[in-house]
Amino acid sequence: MNDSVSMSNQSAVKMSEQERSDLLVRFTIYIFESSLLIFLNFAMFTAIVRLPALRAQYTILCGLLFTDGLMGFATISAGIGRNVILLSNTQDNLVSRRTCMFKPWNLLFIWTDPMTSIMLMVISIDRLLAVCLPIQYYKRSAKLGRWQLIAAHTFMLCSVITGWSLAYPENKPLYPSICWSSKGIHSGYFVYHTWLRIIAALMSVILYGIVVALMWMRARRIAASTRWGVNLGVSRFSKRQVKLNVSMGISCLCTCVFYVLPICIELYEVVSGAESDWLGSVMSFSQIISNLNSICNFIVLMYRHADIRRAVLSLLTCGKISAIVPSSTVANFAHTVRNVKSVC
């Protein structure tokens, strides 16, 4: 999440010692939280990608994990870089917007901030396709996932290039060297940047509400196809998709609390320009709060999906734990035998 806090307009005001101490604490939390974020997301991403079966089934999820991992790199670079500036006591030196734009954390934040919201929306669209067109999705899920990721990243690439082209000409030293993210991009683009994040995040929640309603309407059809043994492969695939829908629904609730709410508060500040003590305090920790959303996603997926859990544990233990769920083959065989007997 963009971390333009209440001090983003203090380019001409010297930072107090209390503010400096508070920021040192905040950026230290950045470092520890983002280290966890990088480890969790890239561990799960690697565990899924290295297994072809999981890679085909969770293509879109891999896109979200990779984006959240990049968000971790953006946050840790912001924490380390800004702490170095604060410890060297050069935070009041003025630099240009172009200089802020080329800070490592701002080069990443301009991409990962809106891309996190866009990936949440893409997942909701993907879940909607899985519910509305189950047979077609079963046949082309990996291909559909790849095209959705390509479309999302192409759109984001065009947006980022536009943002950089607008910010690059501004070379006057007007902003503190701590380089808040709002100072690394053009002011007009920053408004677009913020609206893009909140609209995409809200759309992901709205679309998922539709997914939940359609999912329960189709639950009986899935149960009937399983009971009569019609296309067992599709039936098992549908069950996995329903389970993933529920998992993403839980994650959607976390998104409302840990991601949408902080963005709404930031949008309020951008639009109104109001800066109360309460608002500044919430904005000061909005980055930390929003990162909890990614951690919650990891916990939900590990708890509810045995195949993902085994793949991650296999990766972390260097293969000592098998990535294959032991009971899956036996259960599938027994299921097939029961259906054959019922037909006979």
mmCIF file of C-alpha atoms in Angstrom:
data_model
loop_
_atom_site.group_PDB
_atom_site.id
_atom_site.type_symbol
_atom_site.label_atom_id
_atom_site.label_comp_id
_atom_site.label_asym_id
_atom_site.label_seq_id
_atom_site.Cartn_x
_atom_site.Cartn_y
_atom_site.Cartn_z
ATOM 1 C CA MET A 1 0.000 0.000 0.000
ATOM 2 C CA ASN A 2 1.148 3.567 -0.670
ATOM 3 C CA ASP A 3 2.627 5.023 2.494
ATOM 4 C CA SER A 4 2.086 8.754 1.940
ATOM 5 C CA VAL A 5 1.426 9.691 5.550
ATOM 6 C CA SER A 6 0.546 12.958 7.152
ATOM 7 C CA MET A 7 4.122 14.218 6.838
ATOM 8 C CA SER A 8 4.133 13.987 3.054
ATOM 9 C CA ASN A 9 3.479 17.718 2.746
ATOM 10 C CA GLN A 10 6.204 18.791 5.202
ATOM 11 C CA SER A 11 8.871 19.486 2.611
ATOM 12 C CA ALA A 12 9.610 22.839 4.238
ATOM 13 C CA VAL A 13 9.218 21.773 7.883
ATOM 14 C CA LYS A 14 12.099 20.258 9.810
ATOM 15 C CA MET A 15 11.281 16.874 11.300
ATOM 16 C CA SER A 16 11.139 16.798 15.095
ATOM 17 C CA GLU A 17 13.121 14.290 17.139
ATOM 18 C CA GLN A 18 9.885 12.611 18.267
ATOM 19 C CA GLU A 19 8.718 12.190 14.666
ATOM 20 C CA ARG A 20 12.119 10.805 13.728
ATOM 21 C CA SER A 21 12.007 8.253 16.569
ATOM 22 C CA ASP A 22 8.452 7.205 15.648
ATOM 23 C CA LEU A 23 9.462 6.666 12.028
ATOM 24 C CA LEU A 24 12.507 4.609 13.020
ATOM 25 C CA VAL A 25 10.175 2.275 14.931
ATOM 26 C CA ARG A 26 7.715 2.131 12.071
ATOM 27 C CA PHE A 27 10.334 1.341 9.440
ATOM 28 C CA THR A 28 11.873 -1.324 11.678
ATOM 29 C CA ILE A 29 8.440 -2.984 11.770
ATOM 30 C CA TYR A 30 8.414 -2.667 7.966
ATOM 31 C CA ILE A 31 11.612 -4.705 7.789
ATOM 32 C CA PHE A 32 10.462 -7.544 10.032
ATOM 33 C CA GLU A 33 6.956 -7.790 8.561
ATOM 34 C CA SER A 34 8.118 -7.615 4.955
ATOM 35 C CA SER A 35 10.776 -10.291 5.595
ATOM 36 C CA LEU A 36 7.946 -12.609 6.679
ATOM 37 C CA LEU A 37 5.894 -11.521 3.674
ATOM 38 C CA ILE A 38 8.694 -12.356 1.232
ATOM 39 C CA PHE A 39 9.384 -15.739 2.803
ATOM 40 C CA LEU A 40 5.746 -16.888 2.977
ATOM 41 C CA ASN A 41 4.676 -15.746 -0.479
ATOM 42 C CA PHE A 42 7.712 -16.917 -2.417
ATOM 43 C CA ALA A 43 7.804 -20.233 -0.526
ATOM 44 C CA MET A 44 4.206 -20.949 -1.565
ATOM 45 C CA PHE A 45 4.799 -19.571 -5.074
ATOM 46 C CA THR A 46 7.832 -21.825 -5.595
ATOM 47 C CA ALA A 47 6.056 -24.844 -4.100
ATOM 48 C CA ILE A 48 3.157 -24.473 -6.542
ATOM 49 C CA VAL A 49 5.155 -23.566 -9.652
ATOM 50 C CA ARG A 50 7.540 -26.536 -9.386
ATOM 51 C CA LEU A 51 4.647 -29.041 -9.559
ATOM 52 C CA PRO A 52 2.900 -29.078 -12.981
ATOM 53 C CA ALA A 53 -0.458 -30.275 -11.601
ATOM 54 C CA LEU A 54 -0.636 -27.491 -9.013
ATOM 55 C CA ARG A 55 0.756 -24.919 -11.439
ATOM 56 C CA ALA A 56 -2.083 -25.623 -13.898
ATOM 57 C CA GLN A 57 -4.749 -25.523 -11.184
ATOM 58 C CA TYR A 58 -3.553 -22.400 -9.326
ATOM 59 C CA THR A 59 -2.251 -20.192 -12.157
ATOM 60 C CA ILE A 60 -4.029 -17.035 -10.975
ATOM 61 C CA LEU A 61 -3.091 -17.685 -7.365
ATOM 62 C CA CYS A 62 0.577 -17.789 -8.401
ATOM 63 C CA GLY A 63 0.159 -14.292 -9.840
ATOM 64 C CA LEU A 64 -1.184 -12.992 -6.522
ATOM 65 C CA LEU A 65 1.590 -14.679 -4.514
ATOM 66 C CA PHE A 66 4.275 -13.231 -6.780
ATOM 67 C CA THR A 67 2.784 -9.720 -6.523
ATOM 68 C CA ASP A 68 2.547 -9.955 -2.729
ATOM 69 C CA GLY A 69 6.163 -11.134 -2.629
ATOM 70 C CA LEU A 70 7.228 -8.090 -4.658
ATOM 71 C CA MET A 71 5.256 -5.941 -2.227
ATOM 72 C CA GLY A 72 7.438 -7.438 0.501
ATOM 73 C CA PHE A 73 10.585 -6.398 -1.382
ATOM 74 C CA ALA A 74 9.172 -2.873 -1.833
ATOM 75 C CA THR A 75 8.384 -2.583 1.868
ATOM 76 C CA ILE A 76 11.705 -3.962 3.107
ATOM 77 C CA SER A 77 13.651 -1.660 0.776
ATOM 78 C CA ALA A 78 11.586 1.282 2.079
ATOM 79 C CA GLY A 79 12.256 0.247 5.671
ATOM 80 C CA ILE A 80 16.010 -0.181 5.223
ATOM 81 C CA GLY A 81 16.528 2.822 2.939
ATOM 82 C CA ARG A 82 14.543 5.249 5.062
ATOM 83 C CA ASN A 83 16.123 4.042 8.292
ATOM 84 C CA VAL A 84 19.546 4.719 6.767
ATOM 85 C CA ILE A 85 18.398 8.261 5.899
ATOM 86 C CA LEU A 86 16.982 8.818 9.411
ATOM 87 C CA LEU A 87 20.069 7.418 11.168
ATOM 88 C CA SER A 88 22.340 9.617 9.060
ATOM 89 C CA ASN A 89 20.101 12.563 10.000
ATOM 90 C CA THR A 90 19.719 13.710 6.379
ATOM 91 C CA GLN A 91 15.926 13.396 6.241
ATOM 92 C CA ASP A 92 15.459 17.176 5.927
ATOM 93 C CA ASN A 93 17.645 17.522 2.834
ATOM 94 C CA LEU A 94 15.545 18.388 -0.209
ATOM 95 C CA VAL A 95 15.594 16.324 -3.410
ATOM 96 C CA SER A 96 13.640 16.377 -6.662
ATOM 97 C CA ARG A 97 10.652 14.251 -7.637
ATOM 98 C CA ARG A 98 12.866 12.542 -10.213
ATOM 99 C CA THR A 99 15.275 11.500 -7.454
ATOM 100 C CA CYS A 100 12.379 10.151 -5.379
ATOM 101 C CA MET A 101 11.042 8.299 -8.417
ATOM 102 C CA PHE A 102 14.325 6.369 -8.747
ATOM 103 C CA LYS A 103 14.390 5.272 -5.098
ATOM 104 C CA PRO A 104 14.204 1.432 -5.084
ATOM 105 C CA TRP A 105 11.061 1.346 -2.955
ATOM 106 C CA ASN A 106 9.200 3.833 -5.161
ATOM 107 C CA LEU A 107 10.162 1.940 -8.324
ATOM 108 C CA LEU A 108 8.481 -1.105 -6.758
ATOM 109 C CA PHE A 109 5.572 0.637 -4.999
ATOM 110 C CA ILE A 110 4.323 2.271 -8.214
ATOM 111 C CA TRP A 111 3.843 -1.257 -9.583
ATOM 112 C CA THR A 112 2.899 -3.337 -6.541
ATOM 113 C CA ASP A 113 0.446 -0.899 -4.901
ATOM 114 C CA PRO A 114 -2.202 -1.015 -7.650
ATOM 115 C CA MET A 115 -1.180 -4.485 -8.875
ATOM 116 C CA THR A 116 -2.124 -6.025 -5.530
ATOM 117 C CA SER A 117 -5.658 -4.635 -5.904
ATOM 118 C CA ILE A 118 -5.826 -5.634 -9.572
ATOM 119 C CA MET A 119 -4.766 -9.212 -8.774
ATOM 120 C CA LEU A 120 -7.517 -9.457 -6.150
ATOM 121 C CA MET A 121 -9.995 -8.359 -8.821
ATOM 122 C CA VAL A 122 -8.537 -10.829 -11.357
ATOM 123 C CA ILE A 123 -8.990 -13.657 -8.844
ATOM 124 C CA SER A 124 -12.639 -12.657 -8.379
ATOM 125 C CA ILE A 125 -13.123 -12.648 -12.184
ATOM 126 C CA ASP A 126 -11.427 -16.040 -12.405
ATOM 127 C CA ARG A 127 -13.681 -17.468 -9.677
ATOM 128 C CA LEU A 128 -16.722 -16.028 -11.493
ATOM 129 C CA LEU A 129 -15.672 -17.805 -14.700
ATOM 130 C CA ALA A 130 -15.156 -21.051 -12.775
ATOM 131 C CA VAL A 131 -18.693 -20.880 -11.379
ATOM 132 C CA CYS A 132 -20.499 -19.629 -14.491
ATOM 133 C CA LEU A 133 -18.677 -21.796 -17.072
ATOM 134 C CA PRO A 134 -17.492 -24.870 -15.127
ATOM 135 C CA ILE A 135 -16.989 -27.239 -18.093
ATOM 136 C CA GLN A 136 -15.212 -24.693 -20.274
ATOM 137 C CA TYR A 137 -13.135 -23.581 -17.291
ATOM 138 C CA TYR A 138 -12.200 -27.202 -16.557
ATOM 139 C CA LYS A 139 -10.874 -27.606 -20.103
ATOM 140 C CA ARG A 140 -9.058 -24.264 -20.361
ATOM 141 C CA SER A 141 -8.346 -23.118 -16.782
ATOM 142 C CA ALA A 142 -4.568 -22.777 -17.203
ATOM 143 C CA LYS A 143 -4.896 -20.950 -20.542
ATOM 144 C CA LEU A 144 -7.563 -18.595 -19.160
ATOM 145 C CA GLY A 145 -5.373 -17.901 -16.140
ATOM 146 C CA ARG A 146 -2.363 -17.044 -18.289
ATOM 147 C CA TRP A 147 -4.372 -14.642 -20.482
ATOM 148 C CA GLN A 148 -5.846 -12.889 -17.445
ATOM 149 C CA LEU A 149 -2.358 -12.412 -15.978
ATOM 150 C CA ILE A 150 -1.008 -11.118 -19.298
ATOM 151 C CA ALA A 151 -3.882 -8.618 -19.602
ATOM 152 C CA ALA A 152 -3.465 -7.376 -16.008
ATOM 153 C CA HIS A 153 0.305 -6.918 -16.281
ATOM 154 C CA THR A 154 0.069 -5.265 -19.713
ATOM 155 C CA PHE A 155 -2.404 -2.721 -18.348
ATOM 156 C CA MET A 156 -0.181 -2.092 -15.313
ATOM 157 C CA LEU A 157 2.915 -1.701 -17.483
ATOM 158 C CA CYS A 158 1.200 0.999 -19.562
ATOM 159 C CA SER A 159 0.110 2.789 -16.361
ATOM 160 C CA VAL A 160 3.590 2.668 -14.831
ATOM 161 C CA ILE A 161 5.267 3.992 -17.985
ATOM 162 C CA THR A 162 2.770 6.878 -17.987
ATOM 163 C CA GLY A 163 3.516 7.606 -14.316
ATOM 164 C CA TRP A 164 7.274 7.613 -14.884
ATOM 165 C CA SER A 165 7.021 9.847 -17.968
ATOM 166 C CA LEU A 166 5.006 12.420 -15.983
ATOM 167 C CA ALA A 167 7.370 12.432 -12.975
ATOM 168 C CA TYR A 168 10.725 12.390 -14.788
ATOM 169 C CA PRO A 169 10.764 16.058 -15.950
ATOM 170 C CA GLU A 170 10.372 17.394 -12.378
ATOM 171 C CA ASN A 171 13.969 17.917 -11.272
ATOM 172 C CA LYS A 172 13.691 20.748 -8.715
ATOM 173 C CA PRO A 173 14.720 19.883 -5.111
ATOM 174 C CA LEU A 174 11.384 20.349 -3.328
ATOM 175 C CA TYR A 175 10.824 17.191 -1.268
ATOM 176 C CA PRO A 176 12.429 15.587 1.818
ATOM 177 C CA SER A 177 15.062 12.971 1.024
ATOM 178 C CA ILE A 178 13.024 10.324 2.847
ATOM 179 C CA CYS A 179 10.970 10.250 -0.382
ATOM 180 C CA TRP A 180 7.419 9.277 0.474
ATOM 181 C CA SER A 181 5.787 7.326 -2.336
ATOM 182 C CA SER A 182 3.440 10.213 -3.173
ATOM 183 C CA LYS A 183 6.521 12.326 -3.947
ATOM 184 C CA GLY A 184 7.932 9.742 -6.348
ATOM 185 C CA ILE A 185 5.063 10.131 -8.819
ATOM 186 C CA HIS A 186 3.271 13.082 -10.418
ATOM 187 C CA SER A 187 0.528 14.557 -8.227
ATOM 188 C CA GLY A 188 -2.154 13.951 -10.868
ATOM 189 C CA TYR A 189 -1.001 10.379 -11.391
ATOM 190 C CA PHE A 190 -1.029 9.859 -7.619
ATOM 191 C CA VAL A 191 -4.776 10.589 -7.550
ATOM 192 C CA TYR A 192 -5.321 8.126 -10.427
ATOM 193 C CA HIS A 193 -3.039 5.646 -8.649
ATOM 194 C CA THR A 194 -5.128 5.832 -5.456
ATOM 195 C CA TRP A 195 -8.489 5.592 -7.247
ATOM 196 C CA LEU A 196 -7.259 2.612 -9.259
ATOM 197 C CA ARG A 197 -6.344 0.743 -6.077
ATOM 198 C CA ILE A 198 -9.619 1.349 -4.305
ATOM 199 C CA ILE A 199 -11.861 0.671 -7.335
ATOM 200 C CA ALA A 200 -10.066 -2.599 -8.115
ATOM 201 C CA ALA A 201 -10.205 -3.703 -4.466
ATOM 202 C CA LEU A 202 -13.911 -2.849 -4.139
ATOM 203 C CA MET A 203 -14.697 -4.587 -7.431
ATOM 204 C CA SER A 204 -12.973 -7.728 -6.154
ATOM 205 C CA VAL A 205 -15.259 -7.733 -3.108
ATOM 206 C CA ILE A 206 -18.434 -7.048 -5.124
ATOM 207 C CA LEU A 207 -17.641 -9.718 -7.715
ATOM 208 C CA TYR A 208 -16.930 -12.218 -4.990
ATOM 209 C CA GLY A 209 -20.354 -11.561 -3.502
ATOM 210 C CA ILE A 210 -21.794 -12.607 -6.865
ATOM 211 C CA VAL A 211 -19.527 -15.678 -6.908
ATOM 212 C CA VAL A 212 -20.763 -16.796 -3.478
ATOM 213 C CA ALA A 213 -24.413 -16.481 -4.549
ATOM 214 C CA LEU A 214 -23.862 -18.440 -7.783
ATOM 215 C CA MET A 215 -21.716 -21.044 -6.031
ATOM 216 C CA TRP A 216 -24.473 -22.101 -3.667
ATOM 217 C CA MET A 217 -26.980 -22.204 -6.548
ATOM 218 C CA ARG A 218 -24.752 -24.693 -8.375
ATOM 219 C CA ALA A 219 -23.847 -26.794 -5.338
ATOM 220 C CA ARG A 220 -26.705 -29.270 -5.911
ATOM 221 C CA ARG A 221 -25.734 -29.855 -9.539
ATOM 222 C CA ILE A 222 -22.173 -30.688 -8.508
ATOM 223 C CA ALA A 223 -23.450 -33.056 -5.837
ATOM 224 C CA ALA A 224 -25.757 -34.780 -8.344
ATOM 225 C CA SER A 225 -22.967 -35.317 -10.870
ATOM 226 C CA THR A 226 -20.792 -36.830 -8.146
ATOM 227 C CA ARG A 227 -23.578 -39.126 -6.926
ATOM 228 C CA TRP A 228 -24.286 -40.563 -10.392
ATOM 229 C CA GLY A 229 -20.645 -40.820 -11.393
ATOM 230 C CA VAL A 230 -20.938 -38.501 -14.355
ATOM 231 C CA ASN A 231 -17.472 -37.367 -15.489
ATOM 232 C CA LEU A 232 -15.567 -38.008 -12.286
ATOM 233 C CA GLY A 233 -12.622 -35.873 -13.393
ATOM 234 C CA VAL A 234 -14.858 -32.847 -13.812
ATOM 235 C CA SER A 235 -16.573 -33.632 -10.506
ATOM 236 C CA ARG A 236 -13.311 -33.742 -8.558
ATOM 237 C CA PHE A 237 -12.115 -30.594 -10.319
ATOM 238 C CA SER A 238 -15.386 -28.868 -9.393
ATOM 239 C CA LYS A 239 -14.985 -29.866 -5.763
ATOM 240 C CA ARG A 240 -11.505 -28.371 -5.688
ATOM 241 C CA GLN A 241 -12.825 -25.192 -7.303
ATOM 242 C CA VAL A 242 -15.617 -24.924 -4.711
ATOM 243 C CA LYS A 243 -13.039 -25.343 -1.952
ATOM 244 C CA LEU A 244 -10.868 -22.657 -3.536
ATOM 245 C CA ASN A 245 -13.930 -20.403 -3.835
ATOM 246 C CA VAL A 246 -14.588 -20.728 -0.106
ATOM 247 C CA SER A 247 -10.920 -20.080 0.712
ATOM 248 C CA MET A 248 -10.869 -16.977 -1.456
ATOM 249 C CA GLY A 249 -14.151 -15.897 0.147
ATOM 250 C CA ILE A 250 -12.473 -15.975 3.559
ATOM 251 C CA SER A 251 -9.557 -14.043 2.102
ATOM 252 C CA CYS A 252 -12.048 -11.557 0.692
ATOM 253 C CA LEU A 253 -13.275 -10.791 4.214
ATOM 254 C CA CYS A 254 -9.669 -10.195 5.256
ATOM 255 C CA THR A 255 -9.265 -7.915 2.245
ATOM 256 C CA CYS A 256 -12.186 -5.761 3.417
ATOM 257 C CA VAL A 257 -10.614 -5.278 6.845
ATOM 258 C CA PHE A 258 -6.897 -5.145 6.107
ATOM 259 C CA TYR A 259 -6.799 -3.645 2.606
ATOM 260 C CA VAL A 260 -9.986 -1.850 1.500
ATOM 261 C CA LEU A 261 -10.456 0.053 4.781
ATOM 262 C CA PRO A 262 -6.903 1.545 4.850
ATOM 263 C CA ILE A 263 -7.221 2.532 1.165
ATOM 264 C CA CYS A 264 -10.580 4.226 1.851
ATOM 265 C CA ILE A 265 -8.961 6.250 4.621
ATOM 266 C CA GLU A 266 -6.091 7.201 2.310
ATOM 267 C CA LEU A 267 -8.547 8.160 -0.421
ATOM 268 C CA TYR A 268 -10.368 10.388 2.051
ATOM 269 C CA GLU A 269 -7.086 12.163 2.816
ATOM 270 C CA VAL A 270 -6.227 12.546 -0.862
ATOM 271 C CA VAL A 271 -9.647 13.972 -1.791
ATOM 272 C CA SER A 272 -10.310 16.173 1.241
ATOM 273 C CA GLY A 273 -6.780 17.055 2.294
ATOM 274 C CA ALA A 274 -7.889 16.680 5.924
ATOM 275 C CA GLU A 275 -5.159 15.718 8.377
ATOM 276 C CA SER A 276 -6.353 15.056 11.922
ATOM 277 C CA ASP A 277 -4.206 13.322 14.546
ATOM 278 C CA TRP A 278 -6.386 10.212 14.281
ATOM 279 C CA LEU A 279 -6.174 10.128 10.503
ATOM 280 C CA GLY A 280 -2.430 10.664 10.526
ATOM 281 C CA SER A 281 -1.995 7.858 13.042
ATOM 282 C CA VAL A 282 -4.025 5.411 10.970
ATOM 283 C CA MET A 283 -2.199 6.387 7.767
ATOM 284 C CA SER A 284 1.119 5.968 9.543
ATOM 285 C CA PHE A 285 0.448 2.253 9.951
ATOM 286 C CA SER A 286 -1.705 1.575 6.878
ATOM 287 C CA GLN A 287 1.194 -0.169 5.140
ATOM 288 C CA ILE A 288 1.654 -2.506 8.092
ATOM 289 C CA ILE A 289 -2.078 -3.246 8.275
ATOM 290 C CA SER A 290 -2.415 -3.936 4.537
ATOM 291 C CA ASN A 291 0.468 -6.413 4.608
ATOM 292 C CA LEU A 292 -1.522 -8.495 7.094
ATOM 293 C CA ASN A 293 -3.907 -9.299 4.237
ATOM 294 C CA SER A 294 -1.214 -11.280 2.416
ATOM 295 C CA ILE A 295 -0.259 -13.118 5.594
ATOM 296 C CA CYS A 296 -3.920 -14.036 6.172
ATOM 297 C CA ASN A 297 -4.132 -15.390 2.610
ATOM 298 C CA PHE A 298 -1.170 -17.670 3.279
ATOM 299 C CA ILE A 299 -2.709 -19.000 6.510
ATOM 300 C CA VAL A 300 -6.097 -19.683 4.853
ATOM 301 C CA LEU A 301 -4.535 -21.524 1.904
ATOM 302 C CA MET A 302 -2.248 -23.604 4.119
ATOM 303 C CA TYR A 303 -5.117 -24.584 6.423
ATOM 304 C CA ARG A 304 -7.760 -25.416 3.807
ATOM 305 C CA HIS A 305 -5.775 -26.938 0.919
ATOM 306 C CA ALA A 306 -3.921 -30.156 1.657
ATOM 307 C CA ASP A 307 -2.235 -30.205 -1.779
ATOM 308 C CA ILE A 308 -0.759 -26.726 -1.306
ATOM 309 C CA ARG A 309 0.174 -27.465 2.295
ATOM 310 C CA ARG A 310 2.013 -30.664 1.352
ATOM 311 C CA ALA A 311 3.796 -28.901 -1.525
ATOM 312 C CA VAL A 312 5.026 -26.116 0.774
ATOM 313 C CA LEU A 313 6.135 -28.557 3.485
ATOM 314 C CA SER A 314 7.909 -30.670 0.876
ATOM 315 C CA LEU A 315 9.794 -27.602 -0.334
ATOM 316 C CA LEU A 316 10.757 -26.464 3.172
ATOM 317 C CA THR A 317 11.913 -29.955 4.226
ATOM 318 C CA CYS A 318 13.820 -30.556 0.943
ATOM 319 C CA GLY A 319 11.536 -33.432 -0.053
ATOM 320 C CA LYS A 320 11.466 -35.251 3.305
ATOM 321 C CA ILE A 321 7.702 -34.752 3.276
ATOM 322 C CA SER A 322 6.040 -35.926 0.074
ATOM 323 C CA ALA A 323 4.258 -33.285 -1.991
ATOM 324 C CA ILE A 324 1.557 -35.826 -2.865
ATOM 325 C CA VAL A 325 -1.387 -36.111 -0.475
ATOM 326 C CA PRO A 326 -1.138 -39.763 0.662
ATOM 327 C CA SER A 327 -4.850 -40.448 0.795
ATOM 328 C CA SER A 328 -5.753 -38.872 -2.542
ATOM 329 C CA THR A 329 -4.895 -41.859 -4.772
ATOM 330 C CA VAL A 330 -6.623 -44.370 -2.511
ATOM 331 C CA ALA A 331 -9.664 -42.137 -2.120
ATOM 332 C CA ASN A 332 -9.983 -41.623 -5.875
ATOM 333 C CA PHE A 333 -9.635 -45.360 -6.501
ATOM 334 C CA ALA A 334 -12.285 -46.208 -3.921
ATOM 335 C CA HIS A 335 -14.576 -43.529 -5.354
ATOM 336 C CA THR A 336 -14.207 -45.032 -8.846
ATOM 337 C CA VAL A 337 -14.904 -48.560 -7.566
ATOM 338 C CA ARG A 338 -18.078 -47.426 -5.796
ATOM 339 C CA ASN A 339 -19.396 -45.743 -8.928
ATOM 340 C CA VAL A 340 -18.561 -48.775 -11.103
ATOM 341 C CA LYS A 341 -20.459 -51.017 -8.690
ATOM 342 C CA SER A 342 -23.448 -48.661 -8.720
ATOM 343 C CA VAL A 343 -23.530 -48.739 -12.542
ATOM 344 C CA CYS A 344 -23.291 -52.540 -12.614
#
